[in-house]
CSV table of C-alpha atoms in Angstrom, one decimal:
chain,number,residue,atom,x,y,z
A,954,MET,CA,-7.8,-16.1,-1.0
A,955,ASP,CA,-5.3,-16.8,-3.8
A,956,MET,CA,-2.3,-14.7,-4.3
A,957,PRO,CA,-3.2,-11.7,-6.6
A,958,ILE,CA,-1.3,-11.6,-9.9
A,959,ILE,CA,0.6,-8.4,-9.0
A,960,GLY,CA,2.0,-7.0,-5.8
A,961,VAL,CA,3.7,-4.0,-4.5
A,962,GLY,CA,7.4,-4.2,-3.3
A,963,THR,CA,8.3,-2.2,-0.3
A,964,PHE,CA,12.1,-2.3,-0.4
A,965,GLY,CA,13.3,1.3,-0.6
A,966,SER,CA,16.8,0.5,-1.9
A,967,ASP,CA,18.2,2.3,1.1
A,968,HIS,CA,16.8,5.7,0.0
A,969,ILE,CA,13.1,5.8,0.5
A,970,SER,CA,11.9,6.6,4.0
A,971,SER,CA,9.5,4.3,5.9
A,972,LEU,CA,6.8,7.0,5.9
A,973,GLU,CA,7.2,7.5,2.1
A,974,MET,CA,6.9,3.8,1.5
A,975,ALA,CA,3.8,3.6,3.8
A,976,GLN,CA,2.2,6.4,1.8
A,977,ALA,CA,3.0,4.4,-1.4
A,978,VAL,CA,1.2,1.4,0.1
A,979,LYS,CA,-1.8,3.6,0.9
A,980,LEU,CA,-1.9,4.8,-2.7
A,981,ALA,CA,-1.6,1.2,-4.0
A,982,LEU,CA,-4.5,0.0,-1.9
A,983,GLU,CA,-6.6,2.8,-3.1
A,984,ILE,CA,-5.8,1.9,-6.7
A,985,GLY,CA,-6.8,-1.7,-6.1
A,986,TYR,CA,-3.6,-3.6,-5.1
A,987,ARG,CA,-4.2,-6.3,-2.5
A,988,ASN,CA,-0.8,-8.0,-2.5
A,989,ILE,CA,1.9,-6.2,-0.4
A,990,ASP,CA,5.4,-7.7,-0.2
A,991,CYS,CA,7.1,-6.7,3.1
A,992,ALA,CA,10.2,-7.8,5.0
A,993,SER,CA,11.5,-7.1,8.5
A,994,VAL,CA,14.8,-5.8,7.2
A,995,TYR,CA,13.1,-3.1,5.2
A,996,GLY,CA,12.5,-1.2,8.4
A,997,ASN,CA,9.0,0.0,7.5
A,998,GLU,CA,6.6,-2.7,8.6
A,999,ARG,CA,5.3,-0.6,11.6
A,1000,GLU,CA,4.4,2.3,9.3
A,1001,ILE,CA,2.8,-0.1,6.7
A,1002,GLY,CA,0.9,-1.8,9.5
A,1003,GLN,CA,-0.7,1.5,10.4
A,1004,VAL,CA,-1.8,2.0,6.8
A,1005,LEU,CA,-3.2,-1.6,6.6
A,1006,ALA,CA,-5.2,-1.0,9.9
A,1007,GLN,CA,-6.6,2.2,8.6
A,1008,SER,CA,-7.5,1.0,5.1
A,1009,GLY,CA,-10.8,-0.5,6.0
A,1010,ILE,CA,-10.1,-3.4,3.7
A,1011,PRO,CA,-11.3,-6.8,5.2
A,1012,ARG,CA,-8.3,-8.9,6.2
A,1013,ASP,CA,-9.4,-11.8,4.0
A,1014,GLN,CA,-9.1,-9.5,0.9
A,1015,LEU,CA,-5.4,-8.8,1.5
A,1016,TRP,CA,-2.3,-10.9,0.7
A,1017,ILE,CA,0.5,-9.9,3.0
A,1018,THR,CA,4.0,-11.4,2.7
A,1019,SER,CA,6.9,-10.8,5.1
A,1020,LYS,CA,10.4,-12.4,5.4
A,1021,VAL,CA,12.8,-13.4,8.1
A,1022,TRP,CA,16.1,-11.7,7.8
A,1023,ASN,CA,19.5,-13.3,7.7
A,1024,ASP,CA,20.4,-12.5,11.3
A,1025,SER,CA,17.4,-14.5,12.6
A,1026,HIS,CA,18.0,-18.0,11.2
A,1027,ALA,CA,18.1,-19.8,14.5
A,1028,TYR,CA,14.9,-21.6,15.5
A,1029,GLN,CA,13.7,-19.3,18.3
A,1030,LYS,CA,14.8,-16.2,16.4
A,1031,VAL,CA,12.7,-17.2,13.4
A,1032,ILE,CA,9.6,-17.5,15.6
A,1033,ALA,CA,10.4,-14.2,17.3
A,1034,SER,CA,11.0,-12.4,14.0
A,1035,ALA,CA,7.6,-13.6,12.6
A,1036,LYS,CA,5.8,-12.5,15.8
A,1037,GLN,CA,7.5,-9.1,15.6
A,1038,SER,CA,6.4,-8.7,12.0
A,1039,LEU,CA,2.9,-9.6,12.9
A,1040,LYS,CA,2.9,-7.1,15.7
A,1041,ASP,CA,4.4,-4.3,13.5
A,1042,LEU,CA,2.0,-5.1,10.6
A,1043,ARG,CA,-1.0,-5.3,13.1
A,1044,LEU,CA,-2.0,-8.7,11.8
A,1045,ASP,CA,-3.1,-12.0,13.3
A,1046,TYR,CA,-1.5,-14.0,10.5
A,1047,LEU,CA,0.7,-13.6,7.4
A,1048,ASP,CA,-0.4,-15.0,4.1
A,1049,LEU,CA,3.1,-15.9,3.2
A,1050,TYR,CA,6.4,-15.9,5.2
A,1051,LEU,CA,9.7,-16.3,3.4
A,1052,VAL,CA,13.3,-17.1,4.3
A,1053,HIS,CA,14.8,-13.9,2.8
A,1054,TRP,CA,18.2,-15.5,1.8
A,1055,PRO,CA,19.3,-19.1,2.2
A,1056,PHE,CA,22.1,-18.3,4.6
A,1057,PRO,CA,22.6,-16.3,7.8
A,1058,ASN,CA,25.0,-13.8,6.2
A,1059,PHE,CA,24.3,-10.3,7.5
A,1060,HIS,CA,25.1,-6.9,6.1
A,1061,PRO,CA,24.3,-3.5,7.6
A,1062,PRO,CA,21.9,-1.0,6.0
A,1063,MET,CA,23.4,1.5,3.5
A,1064,CYS,CA,26.6,-0.6,3.2
A,1065,ASP,CA,28.7,-0.6,0.0
A,1066,VAL,CA,29.9,-3.4,-2.1
A,1067,THR,CA,33.0,-4.1,0.0
A,1068,SER,CA,31.0,-4.9,3.1
A,1069,ARG,CA,31.7,-8.4,4.5
A,1070,SER,CA,30.5,-10.1,7.7
A,1071,PRO,CA,33.3,-12.1,9.4
A,1072,ASP,CA,30.5,-14.7,10.3
A,1073,ALA,CA,29.3,-15.1,6.7
A,1074,ARG,CA,29.2,-18.7,5.5
A,1075,PRO,CA,28.0,-20.7,2.5
A,1076,TYR,CA,24.7,-22.6,2.4
A,1077,LEU,CA,24.8,-25.4,5.0
A,1078,HIS,CA,21.7,-27.6,4.6
A,1079,GLU,CA,21.6,-28.8,8.1
A,1080,GLN,CA,21.5,-25.3,9.5
A,1081,PHE,CA,19.0,-24.2,6.9
A,1082,MET,CA,16.7,-27.0,7.9
A,1083,GLU,CA,16.7,-25.7,11.5
A,1084,THR,CA,15.4,-22.4,10.1
A,1085,TRP,CA,12.9,-24.3,7.9
A,1086,SER,CA,11.6,-26.3,10.8
A,1087,ALA,CA,10.8,-23.1,12.6
A,1088,MET,CA,8.9,-21.9,9.4
A,1089,GLU,CA,7.0,-25.2,9.5
A,1090,ALA,CA,6.1,-24.6,13.2
A,1091,LEU,CA,4.7,-21.2,12.3
A,1092,ALA,CA,2.5,-22.7,9.6
A,1093,LYS,CA,1.3,-25.4,12.0
A,1094,GLU,CA,0.5,-22.8,14.6
A,1095,GLY,CA,-1.5,-20.8,12.1
A,1096,LEU,CA,0.6,-17.7,12.4
A,1097,VAL,CA,1.4,-17.9,8.7
A,1098,ARG,CA,-0.8,-19.5,6.0
A,1099,HIS,CA,2.0,-20.4,3.7
A,1100,ILE,CA,5.8,-20.6,3.9
A,1101,GLY,CA,8.4,-20.2,1.2
A,1102,THR,CA,11.9,-19.3,0.1
A,1103,SER,CA,13.6,-16.4,-1.6
A,1104,ASN,CA,16.9,-16.2,-3.6
A,1105,MET,CA,17.1,-20.0,-3.8
A,1106,THR,CA,18.7,-22.0,-6.5
A,1107,LYS,CA,17.7,-25.3,-8.1
A,1108,ALA,CA,20.4,-27.1,-6.2
A,1109,LYS,CA,19.3,-25.7,-2.8
A,1110,LEU,CA,15.6,-26.3,-3.6
A,1111,GLU,CA,16.2,-29.9,-4.4
A,1112,LEU,CA,17.8,-30.5,-1.0
A,1113,LEU,CA,14.9,-28.6,0.7
A,1114,LEU,CA,12.2,-30.5,-1.1
A,1115,ALA,CA,13.8,-33.8,-0.2
A,1116,SER,CA,13.9,-32.8,3.5
A,1117,ALA,CA,10.9,-30.6,4.2
A,1118,SER,CA,7.7,-31.7,5.9
A,1119,ILE,CA,5.9,-28.7,4.4
A,1120,ARG,CA,7.0,-27.8,0.9
A,1121,PRO,CA,7.6,-24.2,0.0
A,1122,PHE,CA,4.5,-22.4,-1.4
A,1123,ALA,CA,6.6,-19.9,-3.3
A,1124,ASN,CA,10.1,-18.9,-4.3
A,1125,GLU,CA,10.8,-15.2,-4.7
A,1126,MET,CA,13.6,-14.5,-7.2
A,1127,GLU,CA,14.9,-11.9,-9.6
A,1128,LEU,CA,13.0,-12.1,-12.8
A,1129,HIS,CA,12.8,-9.7,-15.8
A,1130,PRO,CA,13.0,-10.0,-19.6
A,1131,LEU,CA,16.9,-9.8,-19.7
A,1132,PHE,CA,17.2,-12.3,-16.8
A,1133,GLY,CA,14.4,-14.8,-17.2
A,1134,GLN,CA,16.1,-17.6,-15.3
A,1135,TYR,CA,13.9,-19.9,-17.5
A,1136,GLU,CA,15.5,-23.2,-16.4
A,1137,LEU,CA,15.0,-22.3,-12.7
A,1138,LEU,CA,11.6,-20.9,-13.4
A,1139,SER,CA,10.5,-24.1,-15.2
A,1140,TYR,CA,11.8,-26.2,-12.3
A,1141,VAL,CA,10.0,-24.1,-9.7
A,1142,GLN,CA,6.7,-24.2,-11.6
A,1143,GLU,CA,7.0,-28.0,-12.3
A,1144,GLN,CA,7.3,-28.5,-8.6
A,1145,GLY,CA,4.1,-26.6,-8.0
A,1146,ILE,CA,5.9,-23.7,-6.4
A,1147,ARG,CA,4.7,-20.2,-7.2
A,1148,ALA,CA,7.3,-17.9,-8.8
A,1149,ILE,CA,7.3,-14.3,-7.4
A,1150,GLY,CA,9.5,-11.9,-9.4
A,1151,TYR,CA,11.4,-9.1,-7.8
A,1152,SER,CA,13.1,-6.4,-9.7
A,1153,PRO,CA,10.6,-7.1,-12.6
A,1154,LEU,CA,11.4,-3.8,-14.3
A,1155,GLY,CA,15.2,-4.3,-14.1
A,1156,SER,CA,15.5,-2.5,-10.8
A,1157,PRO,CA,16.7,0.9,-12.0
A,1158,ASN,CA,16.8,2.2,-8.4
A,1159,ARG,CA,18.7,-0.7,-6.9
A,1160,PRO,CA,21.5,0.0,-4.4
A,1161,GLU,CA,24.8,1.1,-5.9
A,1162,ARG,CA,26.5,-2.0,-4.4
A,1163,ASP,CA,24.6,-4.0,-7.0
A,1164,THR,CA,25.5,-1.9,-10.0
A,1165,THR,CA,28.3,-2.7,-12.4
A,1166,SER,CA,29.4,-1.4,-15.8
A,1167,GLU,CA,28.2,-4.6,-17.5
A,1168,ASP,CA,24.6,-4.2,-16.4
A,1169,LYS,CA,21.9,-3.8,-19.1
A,1170,VAL,CA,18.6,-1.9,-18.9
A,1171,ASP,CA,15.5,-4.0,-19.8
A,1172,MET,CA,13.4,-1.0,-20.6
A,1173,ASP,CA,16.0,0.3,-23.1
A,1174,HIS,CA,16.2,-2.9,-25.1
A,1175,PRO,CA,15.0,-2.4,-28.7
A,1176,VAL,CA,12.6,-5.4,-28.6
A,1177,VAL,CA,11.0,-4.2,-25.3
A,1178,LYS,CA,10.7,-0.7,-26.8
A,1179,GLU,CA,9.2,-2.0,-30.0
A,1180,LEU,CA,6.6,-4.0,-28.2
A,1181,ALA,CA,5.8,-0.9,-26.0
A,1182,SER,CA,5.2,1.1,-29.2
A,1183,LYS,CA,3.0,-1.7,-30.6
A,1184,HIS,CA,0.9,-1.9,-27.4
A,1185,ASN,CA,0.9,1.9,-26.9
A,1186,CYS,CA,2.3,1.6,-23.4
A,1187,HIS,CA,5.5,2.3,-21.4
A,1188,PRO,CA,8.3,-0.3,-21.7
A,1189,ALA,CA,7.7,-1.0,-17.9
A,1190,ALA,CA,4.3,-2.4,-18.8
A,1191,ILE,CA,5.9,-4.8,-21.3
A,1192,CYS,CA,8.2,-6.1,-18.5
A,1193,LEU,CA,5.2,-6.7,-16.3
A,1194,LYS,CA,3.1,-8.3,-19.1
A,1195,TRP,CA,6.1,-10.6,-19.7
A,1196,ALA,CA,6.1,-11.6,-16.1
A,1197,VAL,CA,2.4,-12.4,-15.9
A,1198,GLY,CA,2.5,-14.1,-19.3
A,1199,ASN,CA,5.2,-16.5,-17.9
A,1200,GLY,CA,3.2,-17.3,-14.8
A,1201,ILE,CA,5.2,-15.0,-12.5
A,1202,VAL,CA,3.7,-12.7,-9.8
A,1203,PRO,CA,5.7,-9.5,-10.2
A,1204,ILE,CA,6.2,-7.1,-7.3
A,1205,PRO,CA,7.3,-3.8,-8.7
A,1206,GLN,CA,8.1,-1.0,-6.3
A,1207,SER,CA,7.1,2.7,-6.9
A,1208,THR,CA,6.1,5.7,-4.8
A,1209,LYS,CA,4.5,7.6,-7.7
A,1210,GLU,CA,0.7,7.3,-8.1
A,1211,ARG,CA,1.0,7.4,-11.9
A,1212,ASN,CA,3.4,4.5,-12.0
A,1213,LEU,CA,1.5,2.5,-9.4
A,1214,ARG,CA,-1.6,2.9,-11.5
A,1215,SER,CA,0.1,2.1,-14.8
A,1216,ASN,CA,1.7,-1.0,-13.3
A,1217,PHE,CA,-1.6,-2.3,-12.0
A,1218,LEU,CA,-3.4,-1.7,-15.3
A,1219,SER,CA,-0.7,-3.3,-17.4
A,1220,VAL,CA,-1.3,-6.8,-16.0
A,1221,HIS,CA,-5.0,-6.6,-16.2
A,1222,GLU,CA,-5.4,-5.7,-19.8
A,1223,ASP,CA,-3.9,-6.3,-23.3
A,1224,PRO,CA,-1.7,-9.3,-22.6
A,1225,LEU,CA,1.2,-10.3,-24.7
A,1226,THR,CA,0.7,-13.0,-27.3
A,1227,HIS,CA,2.5,-16.3,-27.3
A,1228,GLU,CA,4.6,-15.1,-30.2
A,1229,GLU,CA,5.5,-11.9,-28.3
A,1230,LEU,CA,6.5,-13.9,-25.2
A,1231,GLU,CA,8.6,-16.2,-27.4
A,1232,LEU,CA,10.3,-13.1,-29.0
A,1233,LEU,CA,11.1,-11.7,-25.5
A,1234,LYS,CA,12.7,-15.1,-24.6
A,1235,THR,CA,15.3,-14.5,-27.3
A,1236,ILE,CA,16.6,-11.3,-25.6
A,1237,ASP,CA,17.5,-13.0,-22.3
A,1238,CYS,CA,21.2,-12.4,-21.6
A,1239,ASN,CA,21.7,-13.6,-18.0
A,1240,ASN,CA,21.7,-10.0,-16.8
A,1241,ARG,CA,21.6,-10.6,-13.1
A,1242,LEU,CA,21.3,-7.2,-11.3
A,1243,ILE,CA,21.0,-8.2,-7.6
A,1244,LYS,CA,24.3,-10.0,-7.2
A,1245,GLY,CA,24.6,-10.3,-3.5
A,1246,GLN,CA,28.4,-9.6,-3.1
A,1247,VAL,CA,27.8,-8.4,0.4
A,1248,PHE,CA,26.8,-12.0,1.4
A,1249,LEU,CA,30.1,-13.6,0.4
A,1250,TRP,CA,32.0,-15.7,2.9
A,1251,GLU,CA,35.8,-15.9,3.4
A,1252,GLY,CA,37.3,-17.8,0.6
A,1253,ALA,CA,34.5,-17.2,-1.9
A,1254,ASP,CA,35.8,-16.1,-5.3
A,1255,SER,CA,32.9,-13.9,-6.5
A,1256,TYR,CA,29.1,-13.4,-6.3
A,1257,HIS,CA,28.8,-16.4,-8.8
A,1258,ASP,CA,29.5,-18.6,-5.8
A,1259,LEU,CA,26.2,-17.6,-4.3
A,1260,TRP,CA,24.1,-18.9,-7.2
A,1261,ASP,CA,25.3,-22.5,-7.8
A,1262,GLU,CA,25.6,-21.7,-11.5
A,1263,ASP,CA,27.1,-25.1,-12.3
A,1264,GLY,CA,24.5,-26.9,-10.3
A,1265,ILE,CA,26.8,-27.5,-7.3
A,1266,ILE,CA,26.6,-25.8,-4.0
A,1267,PRO,CA,30.2,-24.7,-3.1
A,1268,ILE,CA,31.1,-25.7,0.5
A,1269,PRO,CA,34.7,-25.2,1.4
A,1270,GLU,CA,36.3,-27.9,3.5
A,1271,ARG,CA,36.4,-25.8,6.7
A,1272,TYR,CA,32.6,-25.6,6.7
A,1273,ARG,CA,32.0,-29.3,6.1
A,1274,LYS,CA,30.9,-31.7,8.8
A,1275,GLY,CA,33.5,-31.7,11.6
A,1276,GLY,CA,35.0,-28.4,10.4
A,1277,VAL,CA,34.3,-24.9,11.4
A,1278,ARG,CA,30.5,-24.3,11.8
């Protein structure tokens, strides 16, 4: 089975209960979704697993993704995390297993923007490859059909592609009309890596720790609203049509049946034209919403250090070979 063109996100932004999220997955499956994006850190895989088991949908008609969290990057912990997700989701295999973030930096649930782990560190390729080797082992064992990355930059992906025995199948990353990441998106697709877009609607319910006064709202942009009027749909539908039109698999999250149904229909009918996609490209304004401040290490200047914006991975001297590990 190939990955369906739209999925359902299951991150509750620290405010949706596991039972409520599981009910949303149940609704989504009834509507026709077959792509469910999970993660161990979301704390709801057990409840979602019960829904999957009771759905009656044949396993080969489902695409289930999960992710290893930052506190489980060591080889054996990756294996154990995947097996726990399989147990909780009541599955024999995962269709896709991702490294959730490219470093082992941990933050507690419900934390605010000031939260910092004393053990946080920058991306260290040698250590990431230990994690990736465990991902490859899971694929070779058949516990996962595909492996991939999330929140990776071009600089980090270049290192991984040069070192990996099994290339990443997909990279999950923030993508919406005001943050198209077109250069990274093109690189990912040129490498034959699928692009999965999280926060495809501009993440209006994201955690407060990722909200700043400079943030812009995709669905309020005049061009998005103009196209919504033209297509007689909600601006959210334009954001999802934009994603699919750019070869992105969006994974919007909602608990409301009306929105789940609308999101699903939006990518299966009335696509945007090439001219409309080109128009939306002009409104990109580098509006990153999921900034990741809580993952910063000692000595990092700002969340910009997480994203290698100048094409260079910042590694302070104390973390280099022979320094503090």
